[in-house]
XYZ file of C-alpha atoms in Angstrom:
266
model
C -0.107 0.176 -0.151
C 2.688 2.686 0.749
C 4.190 2.013 -3.050
C 0.215 3.545 -4.264
C 0.803 5.521 -1.405
C 3.816 7.083 -3.259
C 2.532 6.142 -7.259
C -0.797 9.024 -6.343
C 1.441 11.326 -4.589
C 3.432 11.149 -7.947
C 0.876 11.741 -9.894
C 0.023 14.947 -7.850
C 4.193 16.129 -7.989
C 3.996 15.688 -11.900
C 0.917 17.302 -12.450
C 1.153 19.876 -10.707
C 5.103 20.280 -12.200
C 2.955 22.123 -15.074
C 1.940 25.242 -13.911
C 0.853 27.204 -17.172
C -0.744 24.159 -18.431
C -3.355 24.286 -15.378
C -3.498 27.979 -15.801
C -4.506 27.551 -19.590
C -6.734 24.855 -17.995
C -8.394 26.757 -15.994
C -8.818 29.295 -18.217
C -10.262 27.053 -21.153
C -12.476 25.491 -18.813
C -14.178 29.376 -17.586
C -14.323 30.636 -20.455
C -17.494 27.584 -22.055
C -18.337 27.279 -18.196
C -19.591 31.285 -19.914
C -20.633 30.201 -23.430
C -22.918 27.266 -21.250
C -23.990 28.964 -19.141
C -25.288 32.334 -22.281
C -26.869 29.097 -24.116
C -28.566 26.822 -21.027
C -30.480 30.881 -19.490
C -31.504 31.232 -23.015
C -32.917 27.066 -23.178
C -34.685 27.704 -19.954
C -36.025 30.504 -20.234
C -37.788 28.327 -23.877
C -39.059 25.983 -21.670
C -38.538 26.707 -17.409
C -37.892 24.002 -15.693
C -36.329 21.974 -18.149
C -35.803 18.041 -16.800
C -36.904 19.210 -13.618
C -34.158 21.681 -12.817
C -34.546 25.075 -12.433
C -32.779 27.916 -13.747
C -30.623 28.331 -11.283
C -30.525 24.179 -10.936
C -29.517 24.364 -14.469
C -26.392 26.734 -14.095
C -25.114 24.900 -11.244
C -24.586 22.020 -14.001
C -23.089 23.605 -15.795
C -20.527 24.539 -13.040
C -19.978 21.925 -11.785
C -19.138 19.749 -15.612
C -16.432 21.972 -16.293
C -15.372 21.308 -12.633
C -14.604 17.341 -13.361
C -14.049 17.801 -17.600
C -11.139 16.598 -16.061
C -11.254 15.257 -12.759
C -13.749 11.908 -13.824
C -12.419 11.412 -17.374
C -15.232 13.104 -19.540
C -13.616 13.655 -22.401
C -9.976 12.051 -21.546
C -9.129 9.459 -18.593
C -5.175 12.412 -18.900
C -3.453 8.065 -19.107
C -4.421 6.701 -21.270
C -2.398 7.998 -24.147
C 0.725 7.341 -22.281
C -0.794 4.018 -21.917
C -1.681 2.736 -25.459
C 1.923 3.691 -26.443
C 3.743 2.308 -24.259
C 1.656 -0.770 -25.547
C 2.033 -0.336 -29.595
C 5.640 -0.676 -28.344
C 6.834 -3.614 -25.931
C 7.097 -1.241 -23.229
C 4.601 -3.113 -21.320
C 6.022 -6.559 -21.297
C 8.716 -4.687 -18.718
C 6.227 -2.995 -16.075
C 4.200 -6.710 -16.642
C 7.246 -7.966 -15.102
C 7.106 -5.936 -12.339
C 5.763 -6.971 -8.747
C 3.567 -4.210 -8.717
C 0.238 -4.675 -10.539
C -0.304 -3.198 -13.589
C -4.248 -1.984 -12.630
C -3.100 -0.508 -8.812
C -0.320 1.446 -10.496
C -2.266 3.180 -13.135
C -4.977 3.484 -10.917
C -2.588 5.387 -7.481
C -1.722 7.194 -10.078
C -5.081 8.548 -12.006
C -5.837 9.234 -7.889
C -3.034 11.641 -7.567
C -3.739 13.233 -11.083
C -7.244 13.798 -10.048
C -7.337 14.732 -6.617
C -3.907 17.239 -8.854
C -7.174 18.643 -11.030
C -9.997 18.506 -8.973
C -8.295 21.381 -7.146
C -6.507 23.422 -9.906
C -8.729 22.958 -13.022
C -12.404 22.115 -10.162
C -12.625 24.373 -7.677
C -10.923 28.086 -9.644
C -13.738 27.247 -12.921
C -16.897 27.095 -10.350
C -16.434 30.076 -8.032
C -15.697 32.285 -10.984
C -18.932 30.295 -11.716
C -20.903 30.590 -8.547
C -19.222 35.081 -8.387
C -21.135 35.544 -11.681
C -24.023 34.121 -11.795
C -26.857 32.980 -9.381
C -26.837 29.335 -8.937
C -28.095 26.414 -6.649
C -25.302 25.694 -3.427
C -25.071 22.126 -0.921
C -27.375 23.630 1.388
C -23.868 23.239 4.055
C -21.099 20.396 5.178
C -23.012 17.437 4.692
C -24.255 18.518 0.999
C -20.787 19.088 -0.337
C -19.341 15.748 0.841
C -22.015 13.880 -0.075
C -20.842 15.962 -3.667
C -17.293 14.794 -2.793
C -17.490 11.123 -2.183
C -19.439 11.137 -5.630
C -16.886 12.433 -7.851
C -14.530 10.112 -6.200
C -16.889 7.541 -6.996
C -17.225 8.630 -10.561
C -13.440 8.974 -11.239
C -12.553 5.803 -10.665
C -15.709 5.152 -13.129
C -13.481 7.346 -14.492
C -10.097 6.100 -15.234
C -11.973 2.469 -15.111
C -13.588 3.197 -18.341
C -10.649 4.903 -19.498
C -8.056 1.574 -18.940
C -10.061 -0.239 -20.352
C -10.064 1.381 -23.632
C -6.223 1.861 -23.530
C -6.727 -2.507 -22.577
C -7.681 -2.877 -26.279
C -4.996 -1.354 -27.704
C -2.919 -5.556 -26.771
C -5.486 -6.754 -29.951
C -5.761 -4.256 -31.851
C -2.590 -2.537 -32.185
C -3.434 0.705 -32.714
C -5.947 1.828 -29.559
C -7.119 5.734 -31.487
C -10.449 4.098 -33.081
C -11.706 2.628 -28.951
C -10.052 6.243 -27.414
C -12.272 8.601 -30.141
C -15.572 5.992 -29.622
C -15.150 6.291 -25.688
C -14.158 9.840 -26.031
C -17.710 10.881 -28.165
C -19.187 8.351 -25.844
C -18.500 10.595 -22.520
C -19.038 13.774 -24.139
C -22.293 11.991 -24.993
C -23.225 10.029 -22.186
C -21.713 11.968 -19.272
C -24.761 14.585 -19.489
C -21.693 17.274 -21.403
C -23.476 18.126 -23.282
C -27.455 18.468 -21.860
C -28.013 16.853 -18.363
C -29.429 13.128 -19.024
C -32.761 13.963 -17.373
C -33.767 15.937 -21.089
C -32.618 13.165 -22.992
C -37.318 11.547 -24.147
C -38.352 7.915 -23.824
C -36.054 5.180 -24.084
C -32.973 7.427 -24.805
C -33.104 9.151 -21.622
C -33.429 6.256 -19.540
C -30.516 4.068 -21.759
C -28.127 7.060 -21.102
C -28.917 6.677 -17.953
C -27.823 3.187 -16.745
C -25.157 4.051 -18.493
C -21.468 4.246 -17.168
C -21.167 7.459 -18.456
C -23.486 8.981 -15.919
C -21.410 8.270 -13.346
C -18.638 10.301 -14.670
C -21.713 14.151 -14.562
C -24.690 13.089 -13.774
C -24.518 11.780 -10.646
C -22.530 14.028 -8.890
C -24.373 16.533 -9.899
C -27.704 15.761 -9.087
C -25.500 14.658 -5.243
C -24.790 18.479 -5.878
C -28.390 19.727 -6.568
C -30.123 16.816 -4.021
C -31.901 15.448 -5.902
C -30.874 12.561 -3.835
C -32.032 11.410 -0.290
C -31.266 9.241 2.252
C -32.240 5.518 0.492
C -32.016 7.408 -3.161
C -28.188 9.212 -1.762
C -27.974 5.128 -0.795
C -28.427 3.225 -4.741
C -27.134 7.064 -6.915
C -23.513 5.760 -4.983
C -24.600 1.937 -5.627
C -25.124 2.782 -8.639
C -21.855 4.174 -8.620
C -20.152 1.669 -7.077
C -21.594 -1.631 -9.292
C -20.068 0.233 -12.131
C -16.879 0.627 -11.141
C -16.841 -2.848 -9.451
C -18.088 -4.304 -12.734
C -15.695 -2.117 -15.396
C -12.278 -3.256 -12.602
C -13.025 -6.779 -12.656
C -13.263 -6.293 -16.567
C -9.652 -4.188 -16.945
C -8.814 -6.886 -14.388
C -9.948 -9.990 -16.867
C -8.462 -7.832 -19.834
C -4.722 -6.714 -18.108
C -4.442 -11.266 -16.567
C -5.378 -12.495 -21.139
C -3.170 -9.340 -21.543
C -0.157 -10.740 -19.565
C -1.364 -14.657 -20.718
C -0.725 -12.848 -24.049
C 2.724 -11.410 -23.442
C 3.816 -14.191 -21.950
C 4.051 -17.035 -24.786
C 4.959 -14.239 -26.983
C 7.759 -13.834 -24.648
C 8.309 -17.796 -24.679
């Protein structure tokens, strides 16, 4: 456990070293936050209470999304390209023979990255949005803690999705096609463009059942207080179940990849 704690700390320090990139990310997220806010204001003026959200809820949703883009990996996990490149070049064989578990290593590094992104690129844009717009805030510390737990679970699900995407390179050689599909899926099915509650009929029901809902829609609804009591437990259970299923699938893919490397090496 000490090793993986050190890896997580190293992941945090690695991204903290790129201060200019962080500042650029904060600026980009803030600008897009203003653009989306203007769009949402126009839409909610035409369709009040769309998706069951008030105007204040909708604006909060916008800025939550901007805060969580990199934290939960809505548009990329921040590590899959590096892992795919190691698979492509064959360097991954060295990683698989190390005494450290490959999945746990990348999970720890990603946890450190997510923690930094939450502090470095998540807090500032949301603070700017709260200063400019009058949007919904959690009622107290308990609401913030519930939200942070949902964000943590969403980050785990995001890692699990992108780890599976990277593992596909063992069989596809070039994983960029899968990366693009996952990127588009995350953009659409996480609720990044519009809350999943707005999606009509069967499409909305399907979108809310997919793992990408764990990355933004569930944390946002927890933030907005739409889950209470047992419903909140069920929301966490939804995220936790997807995390276990996807991490298990990633573990199975890693085991199959290890066998492939051993056979080829032999």
